Amino acid sequence: MRPRLALICALILGAVSVLGFAPFYLYPIPIATLAVLFYLWQKSGSAKQAAWLGFSFGLGLFNTGIYWIYISLHDFGGMPFWMAAFSTFVLNAFLALFPAAVGYLTGNLWRNNKTAAAVIAAPLLWALSDWVRSWIFTGFPWLTLGYSQVPNSPLAGFAPLLGVYGVSMVAALAASLIAFWGNPLARRRIVFGIVLLWVAGSLFKLIEWSKPTGAPISVALVQGNIAQDMKWDAEIAQHTLDQYLALVRSSNAELTVLPETALPMLIDQVPADYLQALKTHAVENKGDLLVGAVEFENEQYYNSTLSFGSSPTQTYRKSHLVPFGEFIPLKGIFGWIYRDWLNIPLSDLSRGSKTPQPLKIAGQQVAVNICYEDVFGEEIIRQLPQATLLVNVSNDAWYGNSFAADQHMQISQTRALETGRMMLRATNTGATAIIDPHGEVLAHAPHFTTAVLTGSAQGYSGGTPYARFGNWPWLIFSFAVFALLWGRKKK
C-alpha cells in the first residue's frame, strides 16, 4: 500500500475505533481496527513510517472520540471558535504521540526481522502507552483501549484481575495475533491464543470476587438538569435551590445523592434553614443525603461533597483536579488564557486529601469520587476494601449533547467491575445510573431531563485482585517480558 494511502487508512481506522466505546459498545471493532494497524506496521518500510501510521491512527481516534473538548472551551468557556478548535487539535495531536511511539518501537522490531518479539511487544507497548497517558501531566486516559471491552466483551473478565490497562494489554494481544494471521505456519497457535484469551476472560467473568454485606438500601439519584450557561447565574440560584429541595422531598430513599456542585453557591452562603430542611428529610427517611457544593476554608476553595442526615456531617474533597478546568498549571505562564480567553468559574481550586476515607452514611461505607476522578482506577481503590459502595457525582453538562457523558458512564462501569462494588452516579444532565458490581447498568435516567432515579443498592465486602494489587501485576509482567526479549536479543 502506498504510504499516503496507508496514512489515510490509519486515520479512518482510528475514527472507526470510537464505535467500540459508549454509547455504541461495539467491542470487537477496536480489536479489529488495531489488528489492521498492526498489519500496516508489519508492512511499513521503516520505523519512522510506522510512527506516522500510529500518529494518524491516534488523530482519527481522538479527534472523533473527544471532539467534545471543543464544546466545553467554546460553547461554555467562551473561547473564540478558532482558538477552541486549535486547542482541541493540539491536545489530540499530543495524545496521538502515544500510538506513534508504539509504532516507532514496534516498527524497529519488524525492520530487524524480530517477528515473534514484535507480536508480543506491540500489545505490551500499547497498554503501557495507555498507562503513561493516565499520569503524565496529571493524566488524561480517555479512550483507553480496555474501556471498549466493558462490560460485554469476554475480555472484560480480566478487569477485576488486572484493571483497565491489563484489559488493554489482552485486547491488543488479540489484535496482534489476528494481524499475524498472514503466516500460515503460525495459524494454529494464533487460533489457540485467541480462543484461550476469550475462554479465560469468560471464565473470569463467572467468578464472584466480592460478596454482599448487610441489607440492600433504597437510593435516589437526583438529576437536576440545570443548563451549564445558567448554573452559576445569581438570578436563578434560588430557583435551583428550590428545585433540588423539591426533588429531594419527592423521594423516601435511605440514601439520596445530588450531583457535583449542585448548590450554586459556597456552602457557607447556603441558608441555614435550607440545609436543615435537607437534613430533616434525610432523618425522616432514616438515612442520609449527599450534596455537591463548593467549600471555602483558609483562603482556599474545594470542590466537595457533604453529607447531611442521620449520620454526623462528613465531607469529601476532590483531590485529582482537571488542569485548566479546575486549576491553572504554571499559572505565571498560562494565567493569561483565563484572563483573555476563558470564562470558567472555579478554575483555581485546591486539592483535597490523597488518602480519603469512606463516608459512614446510610449504613454503608461510601467511597465518593467527583466527576473526572473515577477515570483513575488506581486512585479509587485507595478507599478499598473498607468501602462497601462507590458513588460518583458529576456535571458533564460542560460537554453538551455529545458522547462525553456516555463515555464517562462506561468508565464508571469499569470501576465497578475492577472493584467488585456497585457504582451510583448522580449527575446534572446525565448519565445518572445505578451500576452493579459486574459493570452492568441496572437503571439509567434519560439525558437532559429533570429526574430522580430510584432503586436499591447492595453493599459488598471482600476485594478483587486489582483492588488489592492495583496495576503492579501487569506492569511487572510487562517489564519481565521486555527483559526476556532483551536477553534473547543479546544472546
XYZ file of C-alpha atoms in Angstrom:
491
model
C 0.000 0.000 0.000
C 1.267 3.462 -0.859
C 2.413 5.479 2.175
C -0.175 8.257 1.760
C -2.981 5.755 1.293
C -1.791 3.868 4.368
C -1.892 7.084 6.412
C -5.467 7.791 5.303
C -6.385 4.204 6.103
C -4.875 4.550 9.618
C -6.779 7.808 10.165
C -10.072 6.120 9.256
C -9.248 3.115 11.424
C -8.725 5.370 14.431
C -12.017 7.170 13.831
C -13.928 3.903 13.437
C -12.436 2.621 16.704
C -14.666 5.051 18.613
C -17.588 2.710 17.871
C -16.151 0.329 20.451
C -16.795 2.826 23.222
C -20.059 4.106 24.693
C -22.680 4.893 23.556
C -22.111 2.228 20.868
C -20.407 -0.574 22.875
C -19.327 -2.457 19.712
C -16.347 -4.028 21.467
C -14.988 -6.169 18.571
C -14.363 -3.068 16.426
C -11.333 -1.619 18.288
C -9.687 -5.034 18.253
C -10.277 -5.333 14.501
C -9.046 -1.808 13.717
C -5.987 -2.266 15.898
C -5.245 -5.547 14.139
C -5.244 -3.724 10.782
C -2.959 -1.036 12.228
C -0.542 -3.706 13.464
C -0.638 -5.264 9.988
C 0.198 -1.887 8.445
C 3.127 -1.658 10.837
C 4.343 -5.028 9.597
C 4.281 -3.789 6.029
C 5.745 -0.353 6.738
C 9.115 0.333 5.205
C 10.663 1.900 8.305
C 10.146 2.651 11.954
C 9.531 6.289 11.015
C 6.716 5.305 8.672
C 5.206 3.101 11.380
C 5.324 6.074 13.756
C 3.431 8.232 11.265
C 0.839 5.481 10.880
C 0.402 5.365 14.659
C 0.116 9.143 14.801
C -2.510 9.154 12.054
C -4.468 6.427 13.872
C -4.325 8.488 17.066
C -5.565 11.624 15.317
C -8.539 9.720 13.958
C -9.298 8.194 17.365
C -9.046 11.320 19.499
C -10.428 13.882 17.058
C -13.516 11.706 16.671
C -13.771 10.441 20.240
C -13.143 13.573 22.315
C -14.356 16.299 19.969
C -16.465 17.461 22.913
C -13.442 19.260 24.394
C -14.232 21.955 21.807
C -17.773 22.295 23.189
C -16.533 22.951 26.717
C -13.972 25.517 25.551
C -16.137 27.377 23.028
C -19.796 26.916 23.919
C -19.421 27.188 27.688
C -15.906 28.516 28.229
C -16.350 31.465 25.885
C -13.149 30.828 23.919
C -13.186 32.058 20.280
C -14.028 29.208 17.921
C -10.666 29.223 16.155
C -8.765 29.138 19.442
C -11.015 26.389 20.838
C -10.559 24.320 17.668
C -6.790 24.865 17.725
C -6.535 23.959 21.433
C -8.586 20.794 20.926
C -6.450 19.746 17.977
C -3.218 20.379 19.906
C -4.459 18.165 22.752
C -5.462 15.412 20.332
C -2.144 15.663 18.492
C -0.318 15.280 21.802
C -2.371 12.190 22.659
C -1.666 10.791 19.186
C 2.047 10.802 20.013
C 1.495 7.733 22.193
C 0.377 5.346 19.417
C 3.082 6.980 17.286
C 5.720 5.963 19.833
C 4.354 2.419 19.926
C 4.503 2.310 16.117
C 8.101 3.502 16.076
C 9.292 0.917 18.610
C 7.322 -1.906 17.015
C 8.433 -0.844 13.527
C 12.052 -1.242 14.599
C 11.351 -4.846 15.597
C 9.689 -5.651 12.262
C 12.536 -3.951 10.364
C 15.052 -6.149 12.195
C 13.034 -9.303 11.448
C 12.135 -9.789 15.113
C 8.698 -11.163 14.216
C 7.867 -13.015 17.430
C 9.196 -10.127 19.500
C 7.030 -7.653 17.579
C 3.876 -9.741 18.018
C 4.468 -9.842 21.773
C 5.877 -6.349 22.263
C 3.176 -4.433 20.348
C 0.316 -5.183 22.798
C 2.550 -4.624 25.832
C 3.710 -1.283 24.477
C 0.139 -0.274 23.638
C -1.015 -0.996 27.185
C 1.981 0.839 28.610
C 1.202 3.853 26.440
C -2.371 3.867 27.777
C -0.975 3.694 31.306
C 1.533 6.514 30.766
C -1.290 8.686 29.441
C -3.024 8.160 32.795
C -0.377 10.018 34.792
C 1.832 12.188 32.583
C 0.964 15.896 33.071
C -1.648 14.779 35.674
C -3.121 12.285 33.209
C -5.827 12.026 30.556
C -6.563 8.314 29.945
C -9.790 8.848 27.996
C -10.416 6.261 25.232
C -8.055 3.762 26.837
C -8.476 0.571 24.803
C -9.579 -1.508 27.805
C -12.706 0.583 28.329
C -14.042 -0.517 24.944
C -14.357 -4.094 26.250
C -16.571 -3.231 29.241
C -18.984 -4.677 30.103
C -19.972 -7.100 27.331
C -16.716 -8.488 25.935
C -15.337 -11.733 27.377
C -12.079 -9.829 27.814
C -13.785 -7.624 30.423
C -13.327 -10.615 32.723
C -9.687 -9.602 33.111
C -10.623 -6.225 34.674
C -11.003 -7.484 38.283
C -7.565 -9.089 37.995
C -5.519 -6.598 36.016
C -7.544 -3.396 35.788
C -8.367 -1.478 32.640
C -4.758 -1.315 31.408
C -4.477 -5.067 31.763
C -7.594 -5.348 29.623
C -5.882 -3.034 27.112
C -2.947 -5.420 27.040
C -5.131 -8.501 26.485
C -7.270 -6.800 23.825
C -4.166 -5.552 22.000
C -2.681 -9.066 22.213
C -5.778 -10.434 20.472
C -5.340 -7.767 17.786
C -1.659 -8.603 17.416
C -2.409 -12.295 16.934
C -5.031 -11.502 14.294
C -2.569 -9.219 12.489
C -0.129 -12.114 12.218
C -2.744 -14.311 10.514
C -0.890 -13.994 7.214
C 1.725 -16.501 8.419
C 0.188 -19.912 7.598
C 2.739 -21.731 9.776
C 1.511 -19.968 12.890
C -2.240 -20.078 12.344
C -2.919 -22.943 14.734
C -1.081 -21.141 17.504
C -2.898 -17.913 16.642
C -6.307 -19.599 16.870
C -5.286 -21.297 20.111
C -4.098 -17.994 21.586
C -7.271 -16.076 20.686
C -9.551 -18.874 21.929
C -7.537 -19.065 25.148
C -7.960 -15.329 25.775
C -11.704 -15.488 25.106
C -12.285 -18.595 27.234
C -10.149 -17.321 30.112
C -11.939 -13.969 30.109
C -15.336 -15.686 30.028
C -14.400 -17.912 32.978
C -13.091 -14.956 34.988
C -16.434 -13.206 34.446
C -18.141 -16.080 36.262
C -16.158 -15.501 39.452
C -17.851 -13.508 42.203
C -14.906 -11.511 43.532
C -16.900 -9.798 46.295
C -19.836 -10.797 48.456
C -22.915 -8.920 49.675
C -22.739 -7.441 53.157
C -25.742 -6.183 55.085
C -29.187 -5.479 53.712
C -29.758 -3.504 50.494
C -30.653 0.169 50.892
C -33.017 2.306 48.873
C -31.343 5.046 46.850
C -32.426 8.158 44.951
C -30.094 9.780 42.437
C -31.118 13.337 41.617
C -30.561 14.758 38.122
C -31.292 18.492 38.262
C -30.799 19.243 34.551
C -29.555 22.786 35.178
C -28.227 24.321 31.949
C -24.493 24.941 32.212
C -24.716 28.503 30.919
C -27.215 29.274 33.707
C -25.775 27.161 36.502
C -23.931 29.991 38.268
C -26.403 32.738 37.392
C -27.248 34.530 40.673
C -30.710 35.375 39.377
C -31.798 31.744 39.194
C -29.854 30.486 42.242
C -32.948 30.417 44.410
C -34.871 28.579 41.701
C -32.079 25.967 41.612
C -32.187 25.546 45.385
C -35.977 25.206 45.360
C -35.875 22.678 42.543
C -33.358 20.449 44.277
C -35.255 20.608 47.566
C -38.473 19.610 45.795
C -36.724 16.708 44.083
C -35.208 15.539 47.363
C -38.586 15.673 49.104
C -40.150 13.577 46.330
C -38.166 10.556 47.464
C -38.130 8.490 50.648
C -34.805 6.772 49.944
C -32.295 5.909 52.653
C -29.504 7.410 50.543
C -30.158 10.411 48.315
C -27.360 11.749 46.108
C -27.222 15.148 44.387
C -24.755 15.992 41.592
C -21.395 17.722 41.687
C -21.709 21.405 42.754
C -25.493 21.044 42.814
C -25.781 24.075 45.082
C -24.851 27.160 43.011
C -23.027 28.997 45.809
C -20.481 28.452 48.553
C -21.770 26.067 51.189
C -21.372 28.826 53.811
C -23.687 31.039 51.766
C -26.488 28.478 51.607
C -29.273 29.496 54.010
C -29.075 27.512 57.251
C -32.781 26.646 57.116
C -32.270 25.156 53.641
C -29.530 22.789 54.827
C -31.697 21.945 57.847
C -34.568 21.066 55.518
C -32.306 18.666 53.609
C -31.109 17.108 56.839
C -34.608 16.817 58.305
C -35.898 14.985 55.241
C -32.948 12.563 55.320
C -33.501 11.889 59.030
C -37.195 11.236 58.431
C -36.125 8.597 55.898
C -33.724 7.148 58.491
C -30.858 7.801 56.100
C -28.504 10.387 54.691
C -28.092 12.754 51.772
C -25.006 13.660 49.739
C -24.834 17.054 48.079
C -22.155 18.659 45.925
C -21.057 22.184 46.806
C -18.006 24.433 46.939
C -16.268 24.975 50.267
C -14.113 27.955 51.239
C -11.666 27.403 54.058
C -8.340 29.003 54.957
C -8.419 31.124 51.807
C -8.810 28.009 49.639
C -11.714 26.690 47.573
C -12.605 22.990 47.385
C -14.913 21.003 45.129
C -16.663 18.995 47.830
C -19.430 16.545 48.593
C -21.048 16.830 52.025
C -23.396 14.515 53.876
C -26.448 15.535 55.901
C -28.837 13.294 57.782
C -28.879 10.643 60.458
C -25.100 10.304 60.499
C -22.726 13.103 61.535
C -21.955 15.508 58.695
C -18.919 14.334 56.725
C -17.035 15.811 53.781
C -15.165 14.513 50.779
C -12.963 16.971 48.861
C -11.888 16.339 45.297
C -8.144 15.681 45.047
C -7.485 14.926 41.359
C -8.284 18.212 39.654
C -8.674 18.863 35.932
C -5.813 21.001 34.552
C -7.070 24.244 33.001
C -10.580 23.364 34.220
C -10.128 23.305 37.992
C -6.590 24.531 38.476
C -4.137 26.559 36.417
C -0.831 24.736 35.853
C 2.152 27.082 35.703
C -0.131 30.000 36.497
C 2.579 32.568 35.729
C 2.806 31.256 32.164
C -0.783 30.242 31.384
C -2.758 32.679 33.538
C -3.374 34.923 30.524
C -5.532 32.205 28.971
C -8.112 32.695 31.716
C -7.770 36.471 31.737
C -8.166 36.895 27.979
C -9.810 33.777 26.528
C -11.770 31.686 29.024
C -14.642 32.277 31.398
C -14.639 29.155 33.567
C -15.883 29.511 37.159
C -13.965 27.789 39.961
C -10.876 27.341 37.800
C -8.371 27.668 40.645
C -9.384 25.091 43.248
C -7.292 23.390 45.907
C -6.778 19.657 46.254
C -8.316 17.517 48.941
C -6.556 14.622 50.659
C -4.909 11.941 48.509
C -5.809 9.331 51.145
C -9.548 9.842 51.723
C -11.637 7.594 53.917
C -15.098 6.280 53.051
C -18.059 8.238 54.431
C -20.060 6.289 57.008
C -23.597 7.049 55.900
C -26.876 5.182 55.349
C -25.404 2.074 56.946
C -22.708 1.908 54.268
C -19.076 2.873 53.857
C -19.333 5.071 50.773
C -16.291 5.834 48.608
C -17.161 9.153 46.990
C -15.377 10.412 43.894
C -16.142 13.584 41.998
C -16.512 13.746 38.208
C -13.189 13.162 36.461
C -11.701 11.274 39.439
C -13.269 7.959 38.519
C -11.088 7.909 35.407
C -8.219 6.859 37.688
C -8.862 3.352 38.958
C -5.635 3.241 40.947
C -6.960 6.171 42.996
C -10.457 4.728 43.514
C -9.034 1.591 45.166
C -7.378 3.703 47.877
C -10.674 3.540 49.776
C -10.912 -0.237 49.492
C -11.512 -2.772 50.935
C -13.222 -0.634 53.599
C -15.695 0.894 51.144
C -18.851 -1.111 50.503
C -20.295 1.196 47.840
C -18.965 3.622 45.211
C -20.607 6.973 44.437
C -19.660 9.297 41.591
C -21.138 12.792 41.428
C -20.556 14.670 38.214
C -21.540 17.527 35.931
C -20.958 16.613 32.295
C -23.184 19.468 31.120
C -19.888 21.130 30.122
C -19.801 18.860 27.055
C -23.297 19.401 25.712
C -25.186 16.662 23.921
C -22.064 14.685 22.993
C -20.529 11.258 23.597
C -18.820 12.506 26.767
C -21.470 11.564 29.333
C -21.910 8.035 27.951
C -18.166 7.516 27.720
C -17.896 8.681 31.315
C -20.550 6.183 32.395
C -18.606 3.374 30.698
C -15.585 4.413 32.752
C -17.726 4.136 35.906
C -18.848 0.697 34.751
C -15.185 -0.289 34.596
C -14.534 0.985 38.136
C -17.437 -1.150 39.399
C -16.065 -4.214 37.621
C -12.498 -3.614 38.840
C -13.549 -3.281 42.469
C -16.484 -5.659 42.777
C -18.654 -2.809 44.074
C -21.856 -1.150 42.940
C -21.431 2.344 41.499
C -24.071 5.046 41.919
C -23.824 8.021 39.543
C -25.681 11.274 40.238
C -25.148 13.852 37.504
C -26.534 17.215 36.452
C -27.653 16.309 32.918
C -26.570 12.641 32.504
C -25.543 9.922 32.678
C -27.252 9.226 36.020
C -27.188 5.482 36.624
C -27.118 2.527 39.007
C -24.365 0.073 38.075
C -23.889 -3.402 39.532
C -20.524 -4.999 40.501
C -20.307 -6.664 37.077
C -20.348 -3.299 35.320
C -23.922 -3.701 34.070
C -26.244 -0.698 34.106
C -29.313 -1.620 36.164
C -31.121 1.708 35.750
C -30.412 4.866 33.783
C -32.170 8.247 33.744
C -32.704 9.842 30.314
C -30.206 12.556 29.448
C -31.196 16.227 29.739
C -34.290 15.591 31.812
C -35.101 16.560 35.378
C -35.414 13.250 37.168
C -34.972 11.271 40.371
C -33.663 7.779 39.609
C -34.709 5.394 42.359
C -33.655 1.852 43.082
C -31.752 -0.246 45.583
C -28.054 -0.644 46.259
C -26.301 -3.564 47.870
C -23.105 -3.106 49.821
C -20.244 -5.511 49.119
C -17.193 -6.669 51.046
C -14.066 -8.510 50.019
C -11.928 -7.432 47.142
C -10.713 -8.184 43.675
C -7.045 -8.840 42.899
C -6.921 -5.425 41.224
C -8.289 -3.699 44.319
C -5.509 -5.334 46.332
C -2.538 -5.006 43.999
C -3.503 -2.263 41.572
C -1.558 -2.041 38.313
C 1.552 -3.774 39.659
C 0.875 -7.350 38.391
C 0.565 -6.471 34.714
C 3.330 -3.842 34.928
C 5.751 -6.362 36.460
C 4.712 -8.929 33.855
C 5.265 -6.460 31.022
C 8.735 -5.414 32.145
C 9.673 -9.046 32.792
C 8.706 -9.926 29.212
C 10.720 -6.985 27.874
C 13.704 -8.098 29.935
C 13.342 -11.608 28.492
C 13.136 -10.280 24.938
C 16.180 -8.081 25.549
C 18.075 -11.037 26.981
C 17.282 -13.161 23.934
C 18.428 -10.357 21.653
C 21.760 -10.032 23.492
C 22.236 -13.788 23.430
